Amino acid sequence: MNGKKSTLIVLLITCMIAGQTFSTNAADYRPHLQVTTANTTFPAGSRGSMTITLRNDGNFDATEVEAILTSTTLGVTPLTGAQKVINLVETGTSISYTVDVFIDQAVATGAYVLTLSLNYLRGGVGVVTVTVPVSIIVDVPSLPSLRITPSNNKITPGVVNTVHLTVENISPANVTSINIALSSASPLISLSETINYNISKLTKGGSM
């Protein structure tokens, strides 16, 4: 009798160990998409293309891959290619694609984080959802920018009005070779003389 009980206990323990080993192996055999990026440096006030590469280092193919790139930073906007659908990324292979990104001229230099959301099917297991941070760098400030302010926004009809203009450099660098030409877009308003003025240089924050 004692011999039968011992045999039963050994068999139960063996089955439990075998089940645990199978579960661990099953968790290991799953596709894992590695995300790398290139061409992620842009000047402010520009539109450029960054490259996103998805590599499948898992044991199963990844199918019906949907990749969505989003930004919560004002002035940093993913455009063409921000939402990408890839039918298949086979195990051990990589697929690259480009995303156009617009950087507003008001965006300061520095690093900004976008979010890449991945949804795909892993062979024989189920759906995988992954969120990956993607960094870009704005390395050059915006193009030269000027602000022109009139001394008076109101004019009196029927008489000649004199308006003084102030030109201010609001860009982060000196601006040179400035040409200012003023014309009227209304047939009811005419200029008493042609305005075509040249400014050789305005320093950062300077005005005249």
mmCIF file of C-alpha atoms in Angstrom:
data_model
loop_
_atom_site.group_PDB
_atom_site.id
_atom_site.type_symbol
_atom_site.label_atom_id
_atom_site.label_comp_id
_atom_site.label_asym_id
_atom_site.label_seq_id
_atom_site.Cartn_x
_atom_site.Cartn_y
_atom_site.Cartn_z
ATOM 1 C CA MET A 1 0.000 0.000 0.000
ATOM 2 C CA ASN A 2 2.745 2.432 0.871
ATOM 3 C CA GLY A 3 4.452 1.740 -2.447
ATOM 4 C CA LYS A 4 1.337 2.716 -4.412
ATOM 5 C CA LYS A 5 0.957 6.032 -2.560
ATOM 6 C CA SER A 6 4.578 6.988 -3.187
ATOM 7 C CA THR A 7 4.225 6.289 -6.880
ATOM 8 C CA LEU A 8 1.122 8.491 -7.138
ATOM 9 C CA ILE A 9 2.813 11.466 -5.426
ATOM 10 C CA VAL A 10 5.849 11.256 -7.709
ATOM 11 C CA LEU A 11 3.627 11.247 -10.801
ATOM 12 C CA LEU A 12 1.671 14.304 -9.611
ATOM 13 C CA ILE A 13 4.848 16.289 -8.918
ATOM 14 C CA THR A 14 6.254 15.351 -12.327
ATOM 15 C CA CYS A 15 3.099 16.574 -14.089
ATOM 16 C CA MET A 16 3.124 19.875 -12.205
ATOM 17 C CA ILE A 17 6.771 20.559 -13.102
ATOM 18 C CA ALA A 18 6.152 19.698 -16.740
ATOM 19 C CA GLY A 19 3.192 22.100 -16.832
ATOM 20 C CA GLN A 20 5.230 24.977 -15.350
ATOM 21 C CA THR A 21 8.034 24.450 -17.835
ATOM 22 C CA PHE A 22 5.628 24.532 -20.798
ATOM 23 C CA SER A 23 4.044 27.775 -19.567
ATOM 24 C CA THR A 24 7.421 29.540 -19.313
ATOM 25 C CA ASN A 25 8.455 28.466 -22.798
ATOM 26 C CA ALA A 26 5.154 29.624 -24.241
ATOM 27 C CA ALA A 27 5.690 33.103 -22.780
ATOM 28 C CA ASP A 28 9.134 33.291 -24.372
ATOM 29 C CA TYR A 29 7.880 32.365 -27.849
ATOM 30 C CA ARG A 30 6.246 35.659 -28.778
ATOM 31 C CA PRO A 31 7.166 38.347 -31.326
ATOM 32 C CA HIS A 32 8.833 41.427 -29.949
ATOM 33 C CA LEU A 33 9.034 44.506 -32.194
ATOM 34 C CA GLN A 34 12.087 46.651 -31.522
ATOM 35 C CA VAL A 35 11.676 50.325 -32.521
ATOM 36 C CA THR A 36 14.587 52.452 -33.762
ATOM 37 C CA THR A 37 14.537 55.897 -35.364
ATOM 38 C CA ALA A 38 16.779 57.966 -37.643
ATOM 39 C CA ASN A 39 16.806 61.496 -39.079
ATOM 40 C CA THR A 40 15.182 62.930 -35.956
ATOM 41 C CA THR A 41 16.852 66.376 -35.919
ATOM 42 C CA PHE A 42 14.968 69.339 -37.389
ATOM 43 C CA PRO A 43 15.311 73.134 -37.464
ATOM 44 C CA ALA A 44 12.384 75.173 -36.184
ATOM 45 C CA GLY A 45 10.056 76.429 -38.896
ATOM 46 C CA SER A 46 10.562 73.414 -41.150
ATOM 47 C CA ARG A 47 8.994 70.188 -42.380
ATOM 48 C CA GLY A 48 11.156 67.068 -42.544
ATOM 49 C CA SER A 49 11.018 63.281 -42.682
ATOM 50 C CA MET A 50 12.058 60.931 -39.901
ATOM 51 C CA THR A 51 12.598 57.183 -40.352
ATOM 52 C CA ILE A 52 11.029 54.558 -38.095
ATOM 53 C CA THR A 53 12.258 50.950 -38.210
ATOM 54 C CA LEU A 54 10.386 47.989 -36.725
ATOM 55 C CA ARG A 55 12.438 44.818 -36.159
ATOM 56 C CA ASN A 56 10.878 41.521 -35.151
ATOM 57 C CA ASP A 57 13.239 39.786 -32.713
ATOM 58 C CA GLY A 58 10.591 37.321 -31.523
ATOM 59 C CA ASN A 59 9.862 33.742 -32.412
ATOM 60 C CA PHE A 60 6.605 34.365 -34.312
ATOM 61 C CA ASP A 61 5.679 36.631 -37.209
ATOM 62 C CA ALA A 62 3.905 39.896 -36.329
ATOM 63 C CA THR A 63 0.856 40.513 -38.506
ATOM 64 C CA GLU A 64 -1.642 43.357 -39.012
ATOM 65 C CA VAL A 65 0.758 45.847 -37.468
ATOM 66 C CA GLU A 66 -0.744 49.301 -36.886
ATOM 67 C CA ALA A 67 1.670 52.080 -35.878
ATOM 68 C CA ILE A 68 0.356 55.522 -34.883
ATOM 69 C CA LEU A 69 2.713 58.430 -34.088
ATOM 70 C CA THR A 70 1.231 61.285 -32.038
ATOM 71 C CA SER A 71 2.469 64.446 -30.353
ATOM 72 C CA THR A 72 1.201 66.454 -27.398
ATOM 73 C CA THR A 73 3.704 69.287 -27.994
ATOM 74 C CA LEU A 74 2.176 72.420 -29.514
ATOM 75 C CA GLY A 75 3.905 73.142 -32.816
ATOM 76 C CA VAL A 76 5.289 69.605 -33.307
ATOM 77 C CA THR A 77 2.914 67.795 -35.668
ATOM 78 C CA PRO A 78 3.310 64.363 -37.332
ATOM 79 C CA LEU A 79 1.838 64.515 -40.850
ATOM 80 C CA THR A 80 2.104 62.044 -43.754
ATOM 81 C CA GLY A 81 2.871 58.533 -42.523
ATOM 82 C CA ALA A 82 1.808 59.199 -38.923
ATOM 83 C CA GLN A 83 -0.608 56.255 -39.169
ATOM 84 C CA LYS A 84 0.954 53.204 -40.812
ATOM 85 C CA VAL A 85 -0.426 49.704 -41.428
ATOM 86 C CA ILE A 86 2.000 46.863 -42.165
ATOM 87 C CA ASN A 87 0.571 43.462 -43.063
ATOM 88 C CA LEU A 88 3.544 41.362 -41.960
ATOM 89 C CA VAL A 89 6.879 41.665 -40.168
ATOM 90 C CA GLU A 90 8.486 38.241 -40.313
ATOM 91 C CA THR A 91 10.648 37.008 -37.467
ATOM 92 C CA GLY A 92 14.260 38.144 -37.840
ATOM 93 C CA THR A 93 13.395 40.890 -40.350
ATOM 94 C CA SER A 94 12.995 44.692 -40.271
ATOM 95 C CA ILE A 95 10.681 47.115 -42.026
ATOM 96 C CA SER A 96 11.313 50.865 -42.254
ATOM 97 C CA TYR A 97 9.006 53.732 -43.192
ATOM 98 C CA THR A 98 9.059 57.531 -43.038
ATOM 99 C CA VAL A 99 6.894 60.069 -41.243
ATOM 100 C CA ASP A 100 6.753 63.737 -42.192
ATOM 101 C CA VAL A 101 6.967 66.034 -39.168
ATOM 102 C CA PHE A 102 6.180 69.768 -39.119
ATOM 103 C CA ILE A 103 8.040 71.970 -36.624
ATOM 104 C CA ASP A 104 6.497 75.403 -36.115
ATOM 105 C CA GLN A 105 8.856 78.379 -36.100
ATOM 106 C CA ALA A 106 7.745 79.188 -32.546
ATOM 107 C CA VAL A 107 9.139 75.886 -31.188
ATOM 108 C CA ALA A 108 12.259 76.452 -29.085
ATOM 109 C CA THR A 109 15.417 74.394 -29.490
ATOM 110 C CA GLY A 110 15.556 71.230 -27.389
ATOM 111 C CA ALA A 111 14.379 67.607 -27.239
ATOM 112 C CA TYR A 112 10.708 66.641 -27.576
ATOM 113 C CA VAL A 113 9.028 63.279 -27.018
ATOM 114 C CA LEU A 114 6.395 61.836 -29.353
ATOM 115 C CA THR A 115 4.409 58.636 -28.746
ATOM 116 C CA LEU A 116 4.398 55.622 -31.060
ATOM 117 C CA SER A 117 1.482 53.253 -30.385
ATOM 118 C CA LEU A 118 1.839 49.722 -31.803
ATOM 119 C CA ASN A 119 -0.932 47.164 -32.134
ATOM 120 C CA TYR A 120 -0.334 43.800 -33.808
ATOM 121 C CA LEU A 121 -1.112 40.089 -33.744
ATOM 122 C CA ARG A 122 1.490 37.617 -32.514
ATOM 123 C CA GLY A 123 1.372 34.186 -34.087
ATOM 124 C CA GLY A 124 -0.806 31.771 -32.143
ATOM 125 C CA VAL A 125 -1.047 33.894 -28.978
ATOM 126 C CA GLY A 126 -3.088 37.084 -29.382
ATOM 127 C CA VAL A 127 -3.019 40.865 -29.656
ATOM 128 C CA VAL A 128 -0.047 42.944 -28.477
ATOM 129 C CA THR A 129 -0.360 46.641 -27.617
ATOM 130 C CA VAL A 130 2.836 48.613 -26.976
ATOM 131 C CA THR A 131 3.504 52.327 -26.419
ATOM 132 C CA VAL A 132 7.015 53.541 -27.266
ATOM 133 C CA PRO A 133 8.423 57.061 -26.632
ATOM 134 C CA VAL A 134 10.154 58.565 -29.679
ATOM 135 C CA SER A 135 12.426 61.590 -29.269
ATOM 136 C CA ILE A 136 13.166 64.316 -31.797
ATOM 137 C CA ILE A 137 15.543 67.276 -31.511
ATOM 138 C CA VAL A 138 15.025 70.870 -32.661
ATOM 139 C CA ASP A 139 18.577 72.136 -33.093
ATOM 140 C CA VAL A 140 18.224 75.453 -34.927
ATOM 141 C CA PRO A 141 15.914 78.333 -33.929
ATOM 142 C CA SER A 142 13.321 79.704 -36.310
ATOM 143 C CA LEU A 143 14.049 81.691 -39.427
ATOM 144 C CA PRO A 144 14.447 85.477 -39.010
ATOM 145 C CA SER A 145 11.160 87.089 -38.013
ATOM 146 C CA LEU A 146 10.159 90.752 -37.977
ATOM 147 C CA ARG A 147 7.170 92.513 -36.452
ATOM 148 C CA ILE A 148 5.913 95.714 -38.089
ATOM 149 C CA THR A 149 3.651 97.912 -35.967
ATOM 150 C CA PRO A 150 1.838 101.040 -37.230
ATOM 151 C CA SER A 151 1.654 104.083 -34.951
ATOM 152 C CA ASN A 152 -2.092 104.390 -35.519
ATOM 153 C CA ASN A 153 -4.590 101.745 -36.635
ATOM 154 C CA LYS A 154 -7.239 104.361 -37.516
ATOM 155 C CA ILE A 155 -7.163 106.873 -40.362
ATOM 156 C CA THR A 156 -9.447 109.799 -41.205
ATOM 157 C CA PRO A 157 -11.216 109.535 -44.590
ATOM 158 C CA GLY A 158 -10.826 112.365 -47.068
ATOM 159 C CA VAL A 159 -7.507 113.714 -45.802
ATOM 160 C CA VAL A 160 -3.863 112.742 -45.958
ATOM 161 C CA ASN A 161 -2.895 110.681 -42.904
ATOM 162 C CA THR A 162 0.625 110.173 -41.632
ATOM 163 C CA VAL A 163 1.425 106.731 -40.231
ATOM 164 C CA HIS A 164 4.739 105.785 -38.667
ATOM 165 C CA LEU A 165 5.912 102.172 -38.830
ATOM 166 C CA THR A 166 8.117 100.451 -36.265
ATOM 167 C CA VAL A 167 10.139 97.441 -37.413
ATOM 168 C CA GLU A 168 11.197 95.075 -34.608
ATOM 169 C CA ASN A 169 13.458 92.019 -34.796
ATOM 170 C CA ILE A 170 11.711 89.297 -32.763
ATOM 171 C CA SER A 171 13.895 86.420 -33.993
ATOM 172 C CA PRO A 172 16.651 84.923 -31.781
ATOM 173 C CA ALA A 173 19.472 86.276 -33.981
ATOM 174 C CA ASN A 174 20.571 89.391 -35.860
ATOM 175 C CA VAL A 175 18.804 90.051 -39.172
ATOM 176 C CA THR A 176 20.533 91.730 -42.117
ATOM 177 C CA SER A 177 19.620 93.030 -45.589
ATOM 178 C CA ILE A 178 16.002 93.892 -44.775
ATOM 179 C CA ASN A 179 13.819 95.366 -47.504
ATOM 180 C CA ILE A 180 10.411 96.818 -46.646
ATOM 181 C CA ALA A 181 7.967 97.636 -49.459
ATOM 182 C CA LEU A 182 4.528 99.071 -48.623
ATOM 183 C CA SER A 183 1.548 99.021 -50.964
ATOM 184 C CA SER A 184 -2.230 99.306 -50.714
ATOM 185 C CA ALA A 185 -4.536 96.340 -51.204
ATOM 186 C CA SER A 186 -7.649 98.557 -51.367
ATOM 187 C CA PRO A 187 -8.740 100.747 -54.307
ATOM 188 C CA LEU A 188 -10.074 103.274 -51.777
ATOM 189 C CA ILE A 189 -6.684 103.831 -50.123
ATOM 190 C CA SER A 190 -3.655 105.149 -51.989
ATOM 191 C CA LEU A 191 -0.148 106.023 -50.895
ATOM 192 C CA SER A 192 1.120 109.544 -51.414
ATOM 193 C CA GLU A 193 4.580 108.185 -52.097
ATOM 194 C CA THR A 194 6.219 104.831 -52.790
ATOM 195 C CA ILE A 195 7.540 103.117 -49.693
ATOM 196 C CA ASN A 196 10.604 100.996 -50.370
ATOM 197 C CA TYR A 197 13.011 101.055 -47.471
ATOM 198 C CA ASN A 198 16.213 99.126 -46.812
ATOM 199 C CA ILE A 199 17.644 98.301 -43.380
ATOM 200 C CA SER A 200 21.177 96.938 -43.390
ATOM 201 C CA LYS A 201 20.962 95.276 -39.958
ATOM 202 C CA LEU A 202 18.687 94.812 -36.961
ATOM 203 C CA THR A 203 20.225 93.196 -33.901
ATOM 204 C CA LYS A 204 18.317 90.646 -31.825
ATOM 205 C CA GLY A 205 15.497 92.508 -30.063
ATOM 206 C CA GLY A 206 16.355 95.725 -31.917
ATOM 207 C CA SER A 207 13.843 98.053 -33.584
ATOM 208 C CA MET A 208 13.666 101.230 -35.630
#
